[in-house]
PDB file of C-alpha atoms and ligand atoms in Angstrom:
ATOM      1  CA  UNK A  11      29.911  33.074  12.912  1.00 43.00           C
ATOM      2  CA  UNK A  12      30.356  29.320  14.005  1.00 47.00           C
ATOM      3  CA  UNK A  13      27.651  27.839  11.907  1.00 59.00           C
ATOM      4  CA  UNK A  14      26.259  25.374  15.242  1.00 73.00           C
ATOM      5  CA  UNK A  15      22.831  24.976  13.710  1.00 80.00           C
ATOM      6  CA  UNK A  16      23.946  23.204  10.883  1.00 95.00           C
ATOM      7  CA  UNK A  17      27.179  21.244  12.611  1.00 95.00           C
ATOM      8  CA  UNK A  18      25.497  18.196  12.383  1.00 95.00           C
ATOM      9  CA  UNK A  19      23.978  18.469   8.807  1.00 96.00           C
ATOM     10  CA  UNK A  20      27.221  19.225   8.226  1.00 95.00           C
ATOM     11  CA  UNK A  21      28.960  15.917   9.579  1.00 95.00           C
ATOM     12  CA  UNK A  22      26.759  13.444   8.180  1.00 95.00           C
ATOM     13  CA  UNK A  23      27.366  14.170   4.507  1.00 96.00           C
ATOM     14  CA  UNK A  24      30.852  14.271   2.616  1.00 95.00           C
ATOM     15  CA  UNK A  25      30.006  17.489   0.165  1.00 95.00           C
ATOM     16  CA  UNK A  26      32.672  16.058  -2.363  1.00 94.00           C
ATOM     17  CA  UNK A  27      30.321  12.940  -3.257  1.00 95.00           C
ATOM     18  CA  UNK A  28      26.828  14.341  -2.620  1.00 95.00           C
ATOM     19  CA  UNK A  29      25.367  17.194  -4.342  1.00 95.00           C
ATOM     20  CA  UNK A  30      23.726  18.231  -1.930  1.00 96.00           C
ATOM     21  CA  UNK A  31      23.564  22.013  -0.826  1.00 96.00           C
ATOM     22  CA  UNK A  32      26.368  23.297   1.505  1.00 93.00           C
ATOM     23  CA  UNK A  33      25.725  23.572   5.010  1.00 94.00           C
ATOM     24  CA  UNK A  34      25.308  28.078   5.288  1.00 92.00           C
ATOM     25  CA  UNK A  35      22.812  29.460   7.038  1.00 91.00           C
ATOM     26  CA  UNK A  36      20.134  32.091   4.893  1.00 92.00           C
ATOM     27  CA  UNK A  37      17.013  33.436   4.800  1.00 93.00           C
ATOM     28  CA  UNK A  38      14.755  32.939   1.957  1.00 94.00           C
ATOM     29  CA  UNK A  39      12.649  36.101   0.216  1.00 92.00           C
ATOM     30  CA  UNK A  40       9.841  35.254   2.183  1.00 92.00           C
ATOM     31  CA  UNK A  41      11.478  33.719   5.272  1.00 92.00           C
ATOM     32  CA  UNK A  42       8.572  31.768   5.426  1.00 96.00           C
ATOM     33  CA  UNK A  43       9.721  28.901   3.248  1.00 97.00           C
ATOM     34  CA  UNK A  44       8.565  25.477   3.573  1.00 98.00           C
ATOM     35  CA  UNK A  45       9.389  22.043   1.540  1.00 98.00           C
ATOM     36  CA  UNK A  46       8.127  18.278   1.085  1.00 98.00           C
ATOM     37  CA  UNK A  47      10.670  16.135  -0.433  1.00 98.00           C
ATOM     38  CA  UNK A  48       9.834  12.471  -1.460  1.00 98.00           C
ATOM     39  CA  UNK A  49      12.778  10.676  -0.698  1.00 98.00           C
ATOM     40  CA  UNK A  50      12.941   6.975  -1.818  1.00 97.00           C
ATOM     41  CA  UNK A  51      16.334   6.490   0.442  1.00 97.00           C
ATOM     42  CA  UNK A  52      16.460   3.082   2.246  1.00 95.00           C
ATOM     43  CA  UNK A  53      12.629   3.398   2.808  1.00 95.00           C
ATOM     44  CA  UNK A  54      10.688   5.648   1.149  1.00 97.00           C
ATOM     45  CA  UNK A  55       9.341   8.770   3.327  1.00 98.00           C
ATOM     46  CA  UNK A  56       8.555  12.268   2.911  1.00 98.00           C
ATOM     47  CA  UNK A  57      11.253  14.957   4.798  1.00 98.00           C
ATOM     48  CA  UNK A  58       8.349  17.939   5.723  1.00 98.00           C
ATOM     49  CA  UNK A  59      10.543  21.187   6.431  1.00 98.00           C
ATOM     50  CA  UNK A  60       9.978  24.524   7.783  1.00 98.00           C
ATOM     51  CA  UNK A  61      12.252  27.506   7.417  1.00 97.00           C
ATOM     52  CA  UNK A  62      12.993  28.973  10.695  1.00 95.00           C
ATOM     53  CA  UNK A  63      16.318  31.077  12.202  1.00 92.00           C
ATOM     54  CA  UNK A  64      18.191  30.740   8.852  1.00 94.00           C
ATOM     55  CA  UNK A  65      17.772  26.902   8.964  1.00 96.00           C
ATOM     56  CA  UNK A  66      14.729  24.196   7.689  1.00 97.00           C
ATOM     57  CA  UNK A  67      13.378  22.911  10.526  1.00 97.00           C
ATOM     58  CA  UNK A  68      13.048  19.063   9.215  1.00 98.00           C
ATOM     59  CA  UNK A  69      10.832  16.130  10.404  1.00 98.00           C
ATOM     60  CA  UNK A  70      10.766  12.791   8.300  1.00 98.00           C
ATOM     61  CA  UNK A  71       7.334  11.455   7.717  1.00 98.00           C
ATOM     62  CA  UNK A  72       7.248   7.982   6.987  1.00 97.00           C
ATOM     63  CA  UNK A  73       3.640   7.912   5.470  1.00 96.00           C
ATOM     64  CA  UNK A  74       3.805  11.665   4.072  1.00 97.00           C
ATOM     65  CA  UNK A  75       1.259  14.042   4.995  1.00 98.00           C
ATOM     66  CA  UNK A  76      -2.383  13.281   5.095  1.00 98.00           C
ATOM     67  CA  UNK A  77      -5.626  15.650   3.980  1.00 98.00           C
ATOM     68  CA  UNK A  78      -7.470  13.738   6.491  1.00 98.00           C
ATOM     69  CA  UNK A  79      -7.583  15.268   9.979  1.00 98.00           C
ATOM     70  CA  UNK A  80      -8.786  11.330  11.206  1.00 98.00           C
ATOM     71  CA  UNK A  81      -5.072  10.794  10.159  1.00 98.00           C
ATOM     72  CA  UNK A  82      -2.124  11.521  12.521  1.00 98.00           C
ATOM     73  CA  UNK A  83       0.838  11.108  10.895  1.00 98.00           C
ATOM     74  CA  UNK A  84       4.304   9.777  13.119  1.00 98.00           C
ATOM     75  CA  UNK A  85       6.942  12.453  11.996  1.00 98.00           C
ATOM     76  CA  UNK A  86      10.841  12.192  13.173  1.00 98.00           C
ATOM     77  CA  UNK A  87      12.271  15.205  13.665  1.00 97.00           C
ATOM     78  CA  UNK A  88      15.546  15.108  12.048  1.00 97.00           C
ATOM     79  CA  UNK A  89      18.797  17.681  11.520  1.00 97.00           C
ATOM     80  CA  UNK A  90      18.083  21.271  10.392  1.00 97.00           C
ATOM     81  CA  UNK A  91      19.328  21.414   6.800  1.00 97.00           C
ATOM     82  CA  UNK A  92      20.409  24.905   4.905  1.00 97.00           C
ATOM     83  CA  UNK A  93      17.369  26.941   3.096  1.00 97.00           C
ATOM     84  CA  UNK A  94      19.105  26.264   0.182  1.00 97.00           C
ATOM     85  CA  UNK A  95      17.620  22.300   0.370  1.00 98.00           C
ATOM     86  CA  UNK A  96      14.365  23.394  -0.441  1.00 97.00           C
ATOM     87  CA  UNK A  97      15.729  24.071  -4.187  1.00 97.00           C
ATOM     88  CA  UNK A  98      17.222  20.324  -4.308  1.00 98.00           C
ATOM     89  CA  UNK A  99      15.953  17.518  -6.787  1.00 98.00           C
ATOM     90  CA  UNK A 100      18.298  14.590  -7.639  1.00 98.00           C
ATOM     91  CA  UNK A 101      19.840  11.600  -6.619  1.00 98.00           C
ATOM     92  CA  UNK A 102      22.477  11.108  -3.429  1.00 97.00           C
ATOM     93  CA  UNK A 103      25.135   8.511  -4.502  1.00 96.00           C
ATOM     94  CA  UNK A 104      24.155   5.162  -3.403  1.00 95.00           C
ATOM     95  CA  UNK A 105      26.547   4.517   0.234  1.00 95.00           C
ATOM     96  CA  UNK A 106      25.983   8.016   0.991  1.00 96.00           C
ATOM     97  CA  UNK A 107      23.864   9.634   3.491  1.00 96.00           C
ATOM     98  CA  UNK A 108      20.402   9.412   2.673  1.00 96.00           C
ATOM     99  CA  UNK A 109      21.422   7.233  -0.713  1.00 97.00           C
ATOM    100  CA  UNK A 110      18.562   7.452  -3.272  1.00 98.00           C
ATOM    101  CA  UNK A 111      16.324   9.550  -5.632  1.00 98.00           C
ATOM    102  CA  UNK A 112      15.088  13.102  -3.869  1.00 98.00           C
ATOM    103  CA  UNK A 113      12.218  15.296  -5.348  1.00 98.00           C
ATOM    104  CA  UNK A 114      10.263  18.237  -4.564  1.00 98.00           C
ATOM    105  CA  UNK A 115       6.785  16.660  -4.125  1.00 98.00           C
ATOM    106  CA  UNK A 116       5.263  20.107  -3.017  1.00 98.00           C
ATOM    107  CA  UNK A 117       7.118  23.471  -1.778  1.00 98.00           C
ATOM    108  CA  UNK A 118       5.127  27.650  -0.894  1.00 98.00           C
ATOM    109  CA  UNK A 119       5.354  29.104   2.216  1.00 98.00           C
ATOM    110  CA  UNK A 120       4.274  28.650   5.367  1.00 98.00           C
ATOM    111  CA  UNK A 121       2.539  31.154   8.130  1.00 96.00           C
ATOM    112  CA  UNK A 122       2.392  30.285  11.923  1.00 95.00           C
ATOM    113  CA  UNK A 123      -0.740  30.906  13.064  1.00 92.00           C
ATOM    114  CA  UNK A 124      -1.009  34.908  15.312  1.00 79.00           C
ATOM    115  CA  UNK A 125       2.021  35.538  14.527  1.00 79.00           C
ATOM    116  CA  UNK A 126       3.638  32.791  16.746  1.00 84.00           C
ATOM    117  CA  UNK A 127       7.422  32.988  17.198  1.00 91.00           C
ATOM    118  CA  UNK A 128       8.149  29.570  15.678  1.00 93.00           C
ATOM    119  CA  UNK A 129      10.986  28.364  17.595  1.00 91.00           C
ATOM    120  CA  UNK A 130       9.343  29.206  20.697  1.00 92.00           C
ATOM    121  CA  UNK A 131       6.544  27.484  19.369  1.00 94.00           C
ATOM    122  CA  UNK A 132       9.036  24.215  18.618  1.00 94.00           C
ATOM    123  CA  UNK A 133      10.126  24.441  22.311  1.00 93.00           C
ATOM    124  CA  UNK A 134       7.032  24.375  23.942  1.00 94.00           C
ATOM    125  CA  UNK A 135       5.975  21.065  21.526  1.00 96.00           C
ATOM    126  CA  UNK A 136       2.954  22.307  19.478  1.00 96.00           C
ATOM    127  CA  UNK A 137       3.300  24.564  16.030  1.00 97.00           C
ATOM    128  CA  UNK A 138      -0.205  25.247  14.817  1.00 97.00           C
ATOM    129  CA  UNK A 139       0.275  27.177  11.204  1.00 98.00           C
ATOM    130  CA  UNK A 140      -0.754  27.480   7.480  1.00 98.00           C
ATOM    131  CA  UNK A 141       0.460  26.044   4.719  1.00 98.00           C
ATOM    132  CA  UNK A 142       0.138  27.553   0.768  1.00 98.00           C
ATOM    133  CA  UNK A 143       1.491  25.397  -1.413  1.00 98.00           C
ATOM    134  CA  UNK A 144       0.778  23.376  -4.596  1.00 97.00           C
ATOM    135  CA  UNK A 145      -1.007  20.113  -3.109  1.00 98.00           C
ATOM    136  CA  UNK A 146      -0.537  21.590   0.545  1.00 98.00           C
ATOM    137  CA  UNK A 147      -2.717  24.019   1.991  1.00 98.00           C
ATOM    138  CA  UNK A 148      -5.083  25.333   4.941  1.00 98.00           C
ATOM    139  CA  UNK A 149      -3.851  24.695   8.688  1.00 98.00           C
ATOM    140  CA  UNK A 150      -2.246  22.218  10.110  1.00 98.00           C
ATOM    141  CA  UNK A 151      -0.297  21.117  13.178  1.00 98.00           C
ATOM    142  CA  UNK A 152       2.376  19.710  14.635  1.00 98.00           C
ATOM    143  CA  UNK A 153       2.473  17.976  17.946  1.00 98.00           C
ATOM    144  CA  UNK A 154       5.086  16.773  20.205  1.00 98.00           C
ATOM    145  CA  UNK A 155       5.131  13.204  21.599  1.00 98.00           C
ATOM    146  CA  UNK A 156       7.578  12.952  23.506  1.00 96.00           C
ATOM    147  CA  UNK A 157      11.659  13.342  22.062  1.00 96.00           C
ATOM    148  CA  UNK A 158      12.078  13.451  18.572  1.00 97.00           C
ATOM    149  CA  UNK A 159       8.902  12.184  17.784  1.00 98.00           C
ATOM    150  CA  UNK A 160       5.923  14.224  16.575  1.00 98.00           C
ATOM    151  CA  UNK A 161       2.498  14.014  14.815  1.00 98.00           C
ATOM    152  CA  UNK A 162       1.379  15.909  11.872  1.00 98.00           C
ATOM    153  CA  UNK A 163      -2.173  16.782  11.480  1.00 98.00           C
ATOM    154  CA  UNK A 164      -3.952  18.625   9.013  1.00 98.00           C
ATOM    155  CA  UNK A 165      -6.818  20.488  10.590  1.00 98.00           C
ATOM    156  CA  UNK A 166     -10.297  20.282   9.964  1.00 98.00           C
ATOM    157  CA  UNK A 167     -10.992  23.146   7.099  1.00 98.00           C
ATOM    158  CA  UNK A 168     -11.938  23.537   2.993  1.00 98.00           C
ATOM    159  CA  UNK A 169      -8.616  21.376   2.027  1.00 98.00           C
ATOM    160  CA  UNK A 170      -9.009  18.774   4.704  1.00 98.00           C
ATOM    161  CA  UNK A 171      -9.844  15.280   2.583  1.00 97.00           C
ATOM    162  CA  UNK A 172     -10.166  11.915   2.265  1.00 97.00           C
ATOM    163  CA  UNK A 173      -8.114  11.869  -0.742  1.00 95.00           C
ATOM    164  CA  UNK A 174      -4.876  10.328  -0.907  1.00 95.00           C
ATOM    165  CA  UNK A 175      -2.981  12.860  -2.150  1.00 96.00           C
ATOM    166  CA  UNK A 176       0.447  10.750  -2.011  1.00 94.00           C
ATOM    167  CA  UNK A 177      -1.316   8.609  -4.896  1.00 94.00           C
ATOM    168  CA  UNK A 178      -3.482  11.081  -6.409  1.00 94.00           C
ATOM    169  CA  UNK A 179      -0.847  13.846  -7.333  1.00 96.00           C
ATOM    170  CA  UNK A 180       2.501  11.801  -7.042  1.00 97.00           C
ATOM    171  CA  UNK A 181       4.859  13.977  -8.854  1.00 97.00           C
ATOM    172  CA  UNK A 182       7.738  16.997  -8.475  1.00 98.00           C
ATOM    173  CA  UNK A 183       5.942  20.512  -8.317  1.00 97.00           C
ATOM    174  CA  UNK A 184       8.895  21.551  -9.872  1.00 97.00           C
ATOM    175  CA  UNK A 185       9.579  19.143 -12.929  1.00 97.00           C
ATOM    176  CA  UNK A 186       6.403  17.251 -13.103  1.00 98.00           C
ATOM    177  CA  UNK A 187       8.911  14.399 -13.223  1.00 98.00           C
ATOM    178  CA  UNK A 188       7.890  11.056 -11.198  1.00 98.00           C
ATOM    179  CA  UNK A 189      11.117   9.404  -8.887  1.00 98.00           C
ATOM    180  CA  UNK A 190      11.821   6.775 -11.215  1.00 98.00           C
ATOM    181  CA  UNK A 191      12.163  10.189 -14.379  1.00 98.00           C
ATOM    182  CA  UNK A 192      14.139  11.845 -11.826  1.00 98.00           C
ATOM    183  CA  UNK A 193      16.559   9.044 -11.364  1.00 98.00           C
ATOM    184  CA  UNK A 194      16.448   8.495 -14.968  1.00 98.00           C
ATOM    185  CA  UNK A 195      17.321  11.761 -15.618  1.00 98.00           C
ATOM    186  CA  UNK A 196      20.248  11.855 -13.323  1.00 96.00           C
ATOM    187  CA  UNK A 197      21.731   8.476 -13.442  1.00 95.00           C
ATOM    188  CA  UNK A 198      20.135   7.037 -10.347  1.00 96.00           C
ATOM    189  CA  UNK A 199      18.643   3.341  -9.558  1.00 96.00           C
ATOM    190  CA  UNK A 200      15.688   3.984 -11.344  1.00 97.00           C
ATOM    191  CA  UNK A 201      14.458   0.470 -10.198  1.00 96.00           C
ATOM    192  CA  UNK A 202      14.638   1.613  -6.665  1.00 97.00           C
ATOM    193  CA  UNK A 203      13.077   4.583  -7.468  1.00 97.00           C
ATOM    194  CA  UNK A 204      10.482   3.542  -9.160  1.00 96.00           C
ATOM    195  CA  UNK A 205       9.237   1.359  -6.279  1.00 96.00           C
ATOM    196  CA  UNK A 206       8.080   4.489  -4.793  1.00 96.00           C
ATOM    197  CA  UNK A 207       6.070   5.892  -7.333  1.00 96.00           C
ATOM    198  CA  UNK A 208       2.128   4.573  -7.008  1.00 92.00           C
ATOM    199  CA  UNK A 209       0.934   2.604  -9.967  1.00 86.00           C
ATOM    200  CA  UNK A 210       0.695   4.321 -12.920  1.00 76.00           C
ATOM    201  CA  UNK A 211      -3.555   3.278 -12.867  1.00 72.00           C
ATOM    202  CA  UNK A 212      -3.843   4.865  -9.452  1.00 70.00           C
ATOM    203  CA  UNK A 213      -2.653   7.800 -10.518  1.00 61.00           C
ATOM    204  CA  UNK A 214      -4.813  10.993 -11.785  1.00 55.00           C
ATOM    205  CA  UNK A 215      -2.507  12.331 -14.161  1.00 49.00           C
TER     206      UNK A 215
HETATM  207 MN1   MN B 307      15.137  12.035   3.822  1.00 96.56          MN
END
């Protein structure tokens, strides 16, 4: 089957520089699958992703998500990228797509809220659901403006907070690692990276 969802995913990356995951289309154990990636690229943002249809449905969020349902935070929506993604920590060669230091700042799964057929949900510009991850949880939503641009709101519950939780709890659910380890690690610019981890005296741990 003509993989469409992931055709342009596909034609923005050359998959003989980056390492990033090949473009096929899967379905996690849970199905339910969803990912924040700190991404210290050109700017430094936060790519939020839901698994839906085989794909991760992917909006970049400049800021990162807030605890704070005051806050409404601008979110791009950006290509669908494979399931696979959600597994990726590293560095993208500097001149290609998305150049820079990548890690998995918080990652569970995700649950629409009554059973709402997400893509539905997508199409008619408002996704209310759950999240259960690591620094991530309770309800949130997402919110249309108009085009590709969306809010994301966490919704007023126990885990809503004024808490920063970009500087309080910084690092890679799945290495502990900060960016600048990460691209120390694996032979990035840790200089660049670095400039997008907080201040070592802001942080909690
Ligand atoms: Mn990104």
């Amino acid at each position: 089957m003509a993989n469409v969802a992931l055709e342009r995913y596909r034609t923005k990356r050359r998959f003989e520089k980056t390492p990033e995951p090949a473009p096929r289309r899967r379905r996690s154990t849970s199905g339910q699958l969803f990912v924040v990636q700190k991404h210290r690229a050109r700017q430094l943002h936060y790519d939020f992703r839901l698994e839906a249809g085989g794909v991760l449905k992917s909006w970049s969020v400049p800021k990162g998500p807030s605890l704070d349902p005051a806050v409404k935070r601008f979110a791009v929506a950006v290509e669908d990228h494979p399931v696979d993604y959600a597994g990726f920590e590293g560095i993208i060669p500097e001149g290609e797509y998305g150049g820079g230091t990548v890690m998995v700042w918080d990652r569970g799964t995700y649950r629409p809220v009554d059973g709402t057929d997400v893509a539905a949900a997508l199409r008619k510009d408002q996704l209310t659901f759950t999240l259960q991850g690591r620094k991530l949880k309770g309800g949130w939503t997402l919110l249309r403006l108009r085009g590709r641009h969306w809010l994301l709101i966490k919704r007023r519950d126990r885990y809503a907070s004024t808490r920063d939780i970009a500087v309080s709890a910084p690092t890679s659910m799945l290495t502990g690692r900060t960016l600048a380890q990460i691209a120390a690690d694996e032979g990035g610019d840790v200089a660049k990276a670095a400039s997008g981890d907080p201040p070592k005296s802001a942080r909690r741990r």
